[in-house]
Amino acid sequence: MQALIIPLDKSKSGDLTDANNYRAIAVATVISKLFESIVAEFYHSGSHLVDQYQFGFKSGHSTNILKRTINYYTDRGSHIFLCFVDFSKAFDKVNYWKLFNMLLDDGISAAMVHLLAFWYSNQEMCVSWNSVKSGSFTLANGTRQGGVLSPYLFSRYIRGMIDRIIKCSIGCCIGALSVNILAYADDIVLLSPSWRGLQSLIDTLLLCVETISMTCNDHKTACMIVNPRNRSRTVRSSFPLFKLGTSYLQFVSSFSYLGHILSDTLCDSDDIHREIKNMFIRTHTFLIRKFNKCSFLVKCTLFRSYCLSLYDIALWHRYTSAAINKIRSCYNKCIKLFLGYTIAAIV
């Protein structure tokens, strides 16, 4: 029942003195991981119909459905309105007792729920910072980020919220399938082809969030409007701001969604430039600095591992030839620098 909390910064460019810029990752013991793995066998994550809208914690699932939905509507002459919802410490605010009641409603045995209740109520944590450990303390709520069982527990905790939004029959639909909400862990996107529809979805979300003791961060929650591809179908050039409770949400022209930059023009050139920047940073600040004296074969393996992990390249659909030429040039420069090739040596 003991775990070590390692604070990881969410953004290195953010304020490193701000506690909200850190994510608390719980490193558990091997015995704890084995225990969670055994308990997980008693659950059936993904068996509920609503869980198909939860793309987090699942292998073989991608976020390409978001761009496909946007293209589906814009290609048919419709606007599409999006709201990228940010929760304040979502995993840390899971209410144990509400969660355990949900598990009992699912038919999980009372003995298993009692075991989890005892385990979570008596777990002890300590924080490691700069090789110094704090004293132990207990937690009254929250799921362990990094735990084996936590993905299912968190997905179950927000299942009712997702279910209510789906069943409100407002927002985007493709055929008989409602696509008005997409979730990737605690990263939620609401989609609607109308302004009033998205505002209704935001209001419904706010009511659901209050019932599960979670809060939305109105400073980080943002909205975006994607216009129809056929400009003659554009209804108007500007729309009123959306409201989250008493706060107004700002419109953005681009948003970093799960590491991929999504723009209101659906052009992927900005995301390609982000990948170019990351490739230069990984090569200069990590590979060259730490592994410059390794053998040729080791360097090739390291370069493939750290600089060619373009997992979001499948999302690139619209881009300029200049952007592609730049990433080609970046690749050539980075591999020449890391492998020690110079212009004179090549000649």
PDB file of C-alpha atoms in Angstrom, residues 65-82 169-182 190-195 197 201 225-231 233-235 266 318:
ATOM      1  CA  ILE A  65     -11.441   9.976 -35.720  1.00  0.00           C
ATOM      2  CA  LEU A  66     -11.413  13.652 -34.686  1.00  0.00           C
ATOM      3  CA  LYS A  67     -10.011  14.916 -37.998  1.00  0.00           C
ATOM      4  CA  ARG A  68     -12.178  12.526 -39.970  1.00  0.00           C
ATOM      5  CA  THR A  69     -15.304  13.862 -38.275  1.00  0.00           C
ATOM      6  CA  ILE A  70     -14.234  17.443 -38.958  1.00  0.00           C
ATOM      7  CA  ASN A  71     -13.567  16.645 -42.623  1.00  0.00           C
ATOM      8  CA  TYR A  72     -16.916  14.844 -42.894  1.00  0.00           C
ATOM      9  CA  TYR A  73     -18.811  18.023 -42.001  1.00  0.00           C
ATOM     10  CA  THR A  74     -16.621  20.650 -43.655  1.00  0.00           C
ATOM     11  CA  ASP A  75     -16.590  18.713 -46.943  1.00  0.00           C
ATOM     12  CA  ARG A  76     -20.402  18.814 -46.900  1.00  0.00           C
ATOM     13  CA  GLY A  77     -20.578  22.573 -46.460  1.00  0.00           C
ATOM     14  CA  SER A  78     -21.034  22.817 -42.693  1.00  0.00           C
ATOM     15  CA  HIS A  79     -19.220  24.636 -39.932  1.00  0.00           C
ATOM     16  CA  ILE A  80     -17.976  22.551 -37.043  1.00  0.00           C
ATOM     17  CA  PHE A  81     -17.524  23.897 -33.524  1.00  0.00           C
ATOM     18  CA  LEU A  82     -15.104  22.254 -31.093  1.00  0.00           C
ATOM     19  CA  SER A 169     -28.718  13.710 -29.235  1.00  0.00           C
ATOM     20  CA  ILE A 170     -27.064  17.089 -29.787  1.00  0.00           C
ATOM     21  CA  GLY A 171     -23.948  17.659 -31.857  1.00  0.00           C
ATOM     22  CA  CYS A 172     -22.204  15.739 -34.608  1.00  0.00           C
ATOM     23  CA  CYS A 173     -23.619  12.503 -35.971  1.00  0.00           C
ATOM     24  CA  ILE A 174     -22.356  10.271 -38.759  1.00  0.00           C
ATOM     25  CA  GLY A 175     -25.222   8.072 -39.847  1.00  0.00           C
ATOM     26  CA  ALA A 176     -26.791   6.677 -36.699  1.00  0.00           C
ATOM     27  CA  LEU A 177     -23.569   7.098 -34.696  1.00  0.00           C
ATOM     28  CA  SER A 178     -23.298  10.066 -32.360  1.00  0.00           C
ATOM     29  CA  VAL A 179     -19.838  11.662 -32.453  1.00  0.00           C
ATOM     30  CA  ASN A 180     -20.473  14.653 -30.203  1.00  0.00           C
ATOM     31  CA  ILE A 181     -17.786  13.707 -27.677  1.00  0.00           C
ATOM     32  CA  LEU A 182     -14.362  12.055 -27.922  1.00  0.00           C
ATOM     33  CA  LEU A 190     -16.995  18.244 -27.736  1.00  0.00           C
ATOM     34  CA  LEU A 191     -18.140  18.576 -31.364  1.00  0.00           C
ATOM     35  CA  SER A 192     -21.192  20.187 -32.916  1.00  0.00           C
ATOM     36  CA  PRO A 193     -22.111  21.570 -36.362  1.00  0.00           C
ATOM     37  CA  SER A 194     -23.962  24.504 -34.746  1.00  0.00           C
ATOM     38  CA  TRP A 195     -23.069  27.179 -32.199  1.00  0.00           C
ATOM     39  CA  GLY A 197     -25.515  22.816 -30.121  1.00  0.00           C
ATOM     40  CA  LEU A 201     -23.079  20.271 -24.835  1.00  0.00           C
ATOM     41  CA  ILE A 225     -14.372  27.004 -35.327  1.00  0.00           C
ATOM     42  CA  VAL A 226     -13.599  25.222 -38.595  1.00  0.00           C
ATOM     43  CA  ASN A 227     -15.302  26.767 -41.613  1.00  0.00           C
ATOM     44  CA  PRO A 228     -16.715  24.828 -44.570  1.00  0.00           C
ATOM     45  CA  ARG A 229     -14.254  24.007 -47.308  1.00  0.00           C
ATOM     46  CA  ASN A 230     -16.596  25.724 -49.775  1.00  0.00           C
ATOM     47  CA  ARG A 231     -16.300  29.363 -48.687  1.00  0.00           C
ATOM     48  CA  ARG A 233     -21.302  28.070 -47.501  1.00  0.00           C
ATOM     49  CA  THR A 234     -19.825  30.120 -44.649  1.00  0.00           C
ATOM     50  CA  VAL A 235     -22.642  31.435 -42.445  1.00  0.00           C
ATOM     51  CA  LEU A 266      -6.898  21.893 -41.118  1.00  0.00           C
ATOM     52  CA  ARG A 318      -2.939  18.818 -45.900  1.00  0.00           C
TER      53      ARG A 318
END
